Amino acid sequence: MTDTPRDNPTPIQICLFPVAGYGTRFLPATKAQPKEMLPIVTKPLIQYGVEEAVAAGMHTMAFVTGRNKRAIEDHFDITYELEDQISGTQKEIYLSSIRQLIDQCTFTYVRQTKMRGLGDAILTGEPLVGQQPFGVILADDLCHDDESVLLQMTRLYAQHQCCIVAVEEVRREDVCKYGIVSGQALPDGSIRIEQMVEKPAIDQAPSNLAMIGRYILTPDIFDILRETPPGNGGEIQLTDALKVLAARNKVIGFPFSGRRFDCGSVEGFVEATNFYFQHQTRG
Ligand code: G1P
């Protein structure tokens, strides 16, 4: 796809989804199926992410995947026997949302062979992305807003032409779970990020402003990631690579004002399920 939809003010076409993680917090449910395929009501978590990217005008979905993740590929493909079976029946409508995505998008995959952190996952996606700006969605962070969070971030990208990270205030006791940032408020309501720390102790945190799982990254991040040594938890951290760009005034924070569910935790997952059960029409 080469066209830029009217609602995407930038030529950002690709969204990267790091989906290689094991999902140990959901065992035994995730023993033989990807955590991204767990449903929030009737739709798998990963489909919400892909819908958000499509709503931001992106049409190439690039997955950094791993063993046990084949169900994701199958989900974004036609299932002939099933479709043949329900064709012409009232049940056909249940497949309409996924059919629309399959018709609109190209899905590409690369495997991450070792779990070495989010930074390593992003770098593994380089062959799928090449030299262009791209979106990143961590599907665990399910975001509900009046319009796609990533779409709102593409607008900010169009203005600033640098990396954009979505940020949200979290409770002080939760700062150790996130990449924490601080910076200078800009007139348009965004933040020029100056400091970034991955999962700091409460007394080391520069603020309680956390990065949530939505990013627009510029391709220079790849060269920086190649040089980034293991950080927090012995893993290659995206936050450490972004810090290099922040020092060059190249990272802007987008204050996310919608509702976010941490579906990487059982509590957040249940909360999201209840919320979407109330708000969603099936399809
Ligand atoms: C990752 C990032 C972290 C970010 C978080 C958002 O951490 O490393 O900076 O705040 O996602 O969900 P993870 O949750 O993968 O440990």
CSV table of C-alpha atoms and ligand atoms in Angstrom, one decimal:
chain,number,residue,atom,x,y,z
A,1,MET,CA,0.0,0.0,0.0
A,2,THR,CA,1.4,3.4,-0.9
A,3,ASP,CA,-1.5,5.8,-0.4
A,4,THR,CA,-1.6,8.0,2.6
A,5,PRO,CA,-5.1,8.2,4.0
A,6,ARG,CA,-6.4,11.7,4.6
A,7,ASP,CA,-6.6,11.1,8.4
A,8,ASN,CA,-2.9,10.1,8.6
A,9,PRO,CA,-1.0,13.4,8.3
A,10,THR,CA,2.3,11.6,7.8
A,11,PRO,CA,3.7,9.0,5.5
A,12,ILE,CA,3.9,6.5,8.4
A,13,GLN,CA,2.8,3.2,6.9
A,14,ILE,CA,4.3,0.5,9.2
A,15,CYS,CA,3.4,-0.5,12.7
A,16,LEU,CA,5.6,-2.8,14.6
A,17,PHE,CA,4.3,-5.2,17.2
A,18,PRO,CA,6.8,-6.9,19.5
A,19,VAL,CA,4.9,-10.1,20.4
A,20,ALA,CA,7.6,-12.6,21.3
A,21,GLY,CA,7.1,-12.5,25.1
A,22,TYR,CA,6.0,-15.6,27.0
A,23,GLY,CA,3.1,-14.2,29.0
A,24,THR,CA,4.1,-16.1,32.1
A,25,ARG,CA,1.6,-14.1,34.3
A,26,PHE,CA,-1.2,-15.9,32.4
A,27,LEU,CA,0.0,-19.5,32.8
A,28,PRO,CA,-1.5,-22.0,32.3
A,29,ALA,CA,-3.6,-20.2,29.7
A,30,THR,CA,-0.5,-19.1,27.7
A,31,LYS,CA,1.2,-22.5,27.8
A,32,ALA,CA,0.3,-23.4,24.2
A,33,GLN,CA,-1.2,-20.1,22.9
A,34,PRO,CA,0.2,-16.6,22.6
A,35,LYS,CA,-0.9,-14.1,25.3
A,36,GLU,CA,-1.8,-11.7,22.5
A,37,MET,CA,-4.5,-14.1,21.4
A,38,LEU,CA,-6.3,-14.0,24.7
A,39,PRO,CA,-9.7,-12.4,24.1
A,40,ILE,CA,-11.1,-9.3,25.6
A,41,VAL,CA,-14.7,-10.3,25.2
A,42,THR,CA,-14.7,-11.9,21.7
A,43,LYS,CA,-11.7,-10.2,20.1
A,44,PRO,CA,-8.1,-11.1,20.7
A,45,LEU,CA,-5.9,-8.4,22.3
A,46,ILE,CA,-3.7,-8.2,19.3
A,47,GLN,CA,-6.6,-7.3,17.0
A,48,TYR,CA,-7.4,-4.2,19.1
A,49,GLY,CA,-3.8,-3.1,18.5
A,50,VAL,CA,-4.0,-3.7,14.7
A,51,GLU,CA,-7.3,-1.8,14.6
A,52,GLU,CA,-5.7,1.1,16.3
A,53,ALA,CA,-2.8,1.1,13.8
A,54,VAL,CA,-5.2,1.0,10.9
A,55,ALA,CA,-7.2,3.9,12.3
A,56,ALA,CA,-3.9,5.8,12.3
A,57,GLY,CA,-3.6,5.1,8.6
A,58,MET,CA,-1.0,2.4,8.8
A,59,HIS,CA,-1.4,-0.6,6.6
A,60,THR,CA,1.7,-2.8,7.1
A,61,MET,CA,1.6,-4.7,10.3
A,62,ALA,CA,5.1,-6.0,11.2
A,63,PHE,CA,5.3,-8.6,14.0
A,64,VAL,CA,8.4,-9.5,15.9
A,65,THR,CA,7.3,-12.9,16.9
A,66,GLY,CA,8.7,-16.2,18.4
A,67,ARG,CA,8.0,-19.8,19.1
A,68,ASN,CA,4.4,-20.7,20.0
A,69,LYS,CA,3.1,-17.6,18.2
A,70,ARG,CA,1.7,-19.2,15.1
A,71,ALA,CA,-1.9,-18.5,16.1
A,72,ILE,CA,-1.2,-14.8,15.4
A,73,GLU,CA,-0.3,-15.5,11.8
A,74,ASP,CA,-3.4,-17.7,11.4
A,75,HIS,CA,-5.6,-15.1,12.9
A,76,PHE,CA,-4.7,-12.5,10.3
A,77,ASP,CA,-5.3,-15.0,7.5
A,78,ILE,CA,-8.4,-16.5,5.8
A,79,THR,CA,-9.7,-19.7,7.3
A,80,TYR,CA,-11.4,-21.3,4.2
A,81,GLU,CA,-13.2,-24.2,5.9
A,82,LEU,CA,-14.7,-22.0,8.6
A,83,GLU,CA,-15.7,-19.2,6.2
A,84,ASP,CA,-17.2,-21.7,3.7
A,85,GLN,CA,-19.2,-23.2,6.6
A,86,ILE,CA,-20.7,-20.0,7.8
A,87,SER,CA,-21.0,-18.2,4.5
A,88,GLY,CA,-24.6,-17.0,4.0
A,89,THR,CA,-25.6,-17.6,7.6
A,90,GLN,CA,-26.2,-15.0,10.3
A,91,LYS,CA,-22.8,-15.9,11.9
A,92,GLU,CA,-20.9,-14.4,9.0
A,93,ILE,CA,-21.0,-11.0,10.7
A,94,TYR,CA,-18.8,-12.3,13.5
A,95,LEU,CA,-15.9,-12.4,11.1
A,96,SER,CA,-16.5,-9.0,9.6
A,97,SER,CA,-14.0,-7.0,11.7
A,98,ILE,CA,-11.1,-9.4,11.0
A,99,ARG,CA,-12.0,-9.7,7.3
A,100,GLN,CA,-11.8,-5.9,7.0
A,101,LEU,CA,-8.3,-5.9,8.5
A,102,ILE,CA,-7.1,-8.8,6.3
A,103,ASP,CA,-8.4,-6.9,3.2
A,104,GLN,CA,-6.7,-3.7,4.2
A,105,CYS,CA,-3.4,-4.7,5.5
A,106,THR,CA,-0.2,-6.6,4.7
A,107,PHE,CA,1.2,-8.7,7.6
A,108,THR,CA,4.9,-9.4,7.9
A,109,TYR,CA,6.8,-11.4,10.5
A,110,VAL,CA,10.3,-11.9,11.8
A,111,ARG,CA,11.3,-14.1,14.7
A,112,GLN,CA,13.2,-13.0,17.8
A,113,THR,CA,15.2,-16.0,18.8
A,114,LYS,CA,16.3,-14.8,22.2
A,115,MET,CA,14.3,-12.7,24.7
A,116,ARG,CA,16.7,-9.8,25.3
A,117,GLY,CA,14.3,-7.0,26.0
A,118,LEU,CA,12.1,-4.5,24.1
A,119,GLY,CA,15.1,-2.7,22.5
A,120,ASP,CA,16.3,-6.0,21.1
A,121,ALA,CA,12.8,-6.8,19.8
A,122,ILE,CA,12.6,-3.4,18.0
A,123,LEU,CA,16.1,-4.0,16.5
A,124,THR,CA,15.0,-7.5,15.3
A,125,GLY,CA,12.1,-5.7,13.4
A,126,GLU,CA,14.6,-3.6,11.4
A,127,PRO,CA,14.4,-5.8,8.3
A,128,LEU,CA,10.6,-5.3,8.2
A,129,VAL,CA,10.8,-1.6,8.7
A,130,GLY,CA,13.8,-0.3,6.8
A,131,GLN,CA,14.7,3.4,6.8
A,132,GLN,CA,11.3,5.0,7.6
A,133,PRO,CA,9.5,6.3,10.7
A,134,PHE,CA,7.2,3.6,12.2
A,135,GLY,CA,4.7,3.1,14.9
A,136,VAL,CA,5.1,0.6,17.8
A,137,ILE,CA,2.3,-0.9,19.7
A,138,LEU,CA,2.7,-3.0,22.8
A,139,ALA,CA,-0.6,-4.9,22.6
A,140,ASP,CA,-0.6,-5.5,26.4
A,141,ASP,CA,-1.4,-1.8,26.9
A,142,LEU,CA,-4.9,-1.7,25.7
A,143,CYS,CA,-5.8,2.0,25.1
A,144,HIS,CA,-9.3,3.3,24.7
A,145,ASP,CA,-9.9,6.9,23.5
A,146,ASP,CA,-12.2,8.9,21.3
A,147,GLU,CA,-9.8,8.3,18.5
A,148,SER,CA,-6.8,6.0,17.9
A,149,VAL,CA,-3.9,7.0,20.2
A,150,LEU,CA,-1.4,6.3,17.4
A,151,LEU,CA,-3.4,8.6,15.1
A,152,GLN,CA,-3.1,11.4,17.6
A,153,MET,CA,0.7,10.7,17.8
A,154,THR,CA,1.1,10.8,14.1
A,155,ARG,CA,-0.2,14.4,14.2
A,156,LEU,CA,2.5,15.3,16.7
A,157,TYR,CA,5.1,13.6,14.6
A,158,ALA,CA,4.0,15.7,11.6
A,159,GLN,CA,4.7,18.7,13.7
A,160,HIS,CA,7.9,17.7,15.4
A,161,GLN,CA,9.5,15.1,13.0
A,162,CYS,CA,11.1,13.2,15.8
A,163,CYS,CA,10.3,10.3,18.1
A,164,ILE,CA,7.0,10.5,19.9
A,165,VAL,CA,6.3,8.5,23.1
A,166,ALA,CA,2.9,8.3,24.8
A,167,VAL,CA,3.0,9.1,28.5
A,168,GLU,CA,0.6,9.0,31.4
A,169,GLU,CA,0.9,9.7,35.1
A,170,VAL,CA,1.1,6.7,37.3
A,171,ARG,CA,1.0,6.2,41.1
A,172,ARG,CA,4.3,6.7,42.8
A,173,GLU,CA,4.4,3.1,43.9
A,174,ASP,CA,4.1,2.0,40.3
A,175,VAL,CA,7.0,4.0,38.8
A,176,CYS,CA,9.2,0.9,39.2
A,177,LYS,CA,7.2,-0.9,36.5
A,178,TYR,CA,7.7,1.7,33.7
A,179,GLY,CA,10.1,3.8,31.7
A,180,ILE,CA,9.8,7.1,33.5
A,181,VAL,CA,10.4,10.5,31.8
A,182,SER,CA,10.5,14.2,32.6
A,183,GLY,CA,10.9,17.3,30.5
A,184,GLN,CA,9.7,20.6,29.5
A,185,ALA,CA,6.0,21.4,28.7
A,186,LEU,CA,5.6,22.8,25.2
A,187,PRO,CA,2.8,25.3,24.2
A,188,ASP,CA,1.0,22.6,22.2
A,189,GLY,CA,0.5,20.5,25.4
A,190,SER,CA,3.3,18.0,24.5
A,191,ILE,CA,6.5,17.6,26.5
A,192,ARG,CA,10.1,17.8,25.2
A,193,ILE,CA,11.6,14.9,27.0
A,194,GLU,CA,14.9,15.5,28.9
A,195,GLN,CA,15.3,12.7,31.3
A,196,MET,CA,14.4,9.0,30.9
A,197,VAL,CA,14.9,6.1,33.3
A,198,GLU,CA,13.8,2.5,32.8
A,199,LYS,CA,12.0,1.1,35.8
A,200,PRO,CA,13.6,3.4,38.5
A,201,ALA,CA,13.3,2.9,42.2
A,202,ILE,CA,10.8,5.4,43.6
A,203,ASP,CA,13.6,7.7,45.0
A,204,GLN,CA,15.4,7.7,41.7
A,205,ALA,CA,12.4,8.5,39.5
A,206,PRO,CA,12.5,12.0,37.8
A,207,SER,CA,8.7,12.1,37.9
A,208,ASN,CA,5.7,9.9,37.9
A,209,LEU,CA,5.2,10.3,34.2
A,210,ALA,CA,5.3,6.8,32.6
A,211,MET,CA,5.8,5.8,29.0
A,212,ILE,CA,3.0,3.5,27.9
A,213,GLY,CA,3.2,1.1,25.0
A,214,ARG,CA,2.8,3.5,22.1
A,215,TYR,CA,5.7,5.0,20.2
A,216,ILE,CA,6.5,6.6,16.9
A,217,LEU,CA,10.2,5.9,16.2
A,218,THR,CA,12.6,7.3,13.6
A,219,PRO,CA,14.8,4.8,11.9
A,220,ASP,CA,18.0,6.3,13.5
A,221,ILE,CA,16.9,4.3,16.6
A,222,PHE,CA,18.3,1.1,15.0
A,223,ASP,CA,21.9,2.3,14.9
A,224,ILE,CA,21.6,3.5,18.5
A,225,LEU,CA,20.1,0.2,19.6
A,226,ARG,CA,23.0,-1.7,18.0
A,227,GLU,CA,25.3,0.2,20.3
A,228,THR,CA,23.1,0.1,23.4
A,229,PRO,CA,24.5,-2.1,26.2
A,230,PRO,CA,22.2,-4.2,28.4
A,231,GLY,CA,20.5,-2.1,31.0
A,232,ASN,CA,17.7,-2.7,33.5
A,233,GLY,CA,17.2,-6.5,34.1
A,234,GLY,CA,20.2,-7.2,31.8
A,235,GLU,CA,18.1,-6.5,28.8
A,236,ILE,CA,18.5,-4.1,25.8
A,237,GLN,CA,16.2,-1.3,26.8
A,238,LEU,CA,14.4,0.9,24.2
A,239,THR,CA,14.3,3.6,26.9
A,240,ASP,CA,18.2,3.7,27.0
A,241,ALA,CA,18.3,4.2,23.2
A,242,LEU,CA,15.6,6.9,23.3
A,243,LYS,CA,17.7,8.6,26.0
A,244,VAL,CA,20.4,9.2,23.4
A,245,LEU,CA,17.8,10.9,21.1
A,246,ALA,CA,16.4,12.9,24.0
A,247,ALA,CA,19.8,14.3,24.6
A,248,ARG,CA,19.6,15.7,21.1
A,249,ASN,CA,16.0,17.1,21.8
A,250,LYS,CA,14.5,14.4,19.5
A,251,VAL,CA,11.9,12.9,21.8
A,252,ILE,CA,8.5,14.4,22.4
A,253,GLY,CA,6.0,13.1,25.0
A,254,PHE,CA,2.3,12.8,24.1
A,255,PRO,CA,0.2,13.0,27.2
A,256,PHE,CA,-2.4,10.2,26.8
A,257,SER,CA,-5.7,11.2,28.2
A,258,GLY,CA,-7.9,8.2,27.4
A,259,ARG,CA,-8.3,5.0,29.4
A,260,ARG,CA,-5.5,2.4,29.5
A,261,PHE,CA,-5.7,-1.2,30.7
A,262,ASP,CA,-2.6,-3.1,31.6
A,263,CYS,CA,-3.6,-6.4,30.1
A,264,GLY,CA,-0.2,-7.8,30.9
A,265,SER,CA,-1.6,-8.2,34.5
A,266,VAL,CA,-4.6,-10.3,35.4
A,267,GLU,CA,-6.3,-7.4,37.2
A,268,GLY,CA,-6.0,-5.1,34.1
A,269,PHE,CA,-7.2,-7.9,31.9
A,270,VAL,CA,-10.3,-8.4,33.9
A,271,GLU,CA,-10.9,-4.6,34.1
A,272,ALA,CA,-10.6,-4.4,30.3
A,273,THR,CA,-12.9,-7.3,29.8
A,274,ASN,CA,-15.6,-5.7,32.0
A,275,PHE,CA,-15.1,-2.3,30.3
A,276,TYR,CA,-15.3,-3.6,26.7
A,277,PHE,CA,-18.2,-5.9,27.6
A,278,GLN,CA,-20.2,-2.8,28.5
A,279,HIS,CA,-19.0,-0.7,25.5
A,280,GLN,CA,-18.4,-3.0,22.6
A,281,THR,CA,-20.7,-4.1,19.9
A,282,ARG,CA,-19.8,-7.5,18.6
A,283,GLY,CA,-18.1,-7.8,15.2
B,1,G1P,C1,8.0,-1.7,28.5
B,1,G1P,C2,9.1,-0.6,28.5
B,1,G1P,C3,8.7,0.5,29.5
B,1,G1P,C4,7.3,1.0,29.3
B,1,G1P,C5,6.3,-0.2,29.3
B,1,G1P,C6,4.9,0.2,29.0
B,1,G1P,O1,8.2,-2.4,29.7
B,1,G1P,O2,10.3,-1.1,28.7
B,1,G1P,O3,9.6,1.6,29.4
B,1,G1P,O4,7.0,1.9,30.3
B,1,G1P,O5,6.7,-1.2,28.4
B,1,G1P,O6,4.0,-0.8,29.1
B,1,G1P,P1,7.6,-3.9,30.0
B,1,G1P,O7,6.2,-3.7,30.4
B,1,G1P,O8,7.7,-4.6,28.6
B,1,G1P,O9,8.4,-4.5,31.0
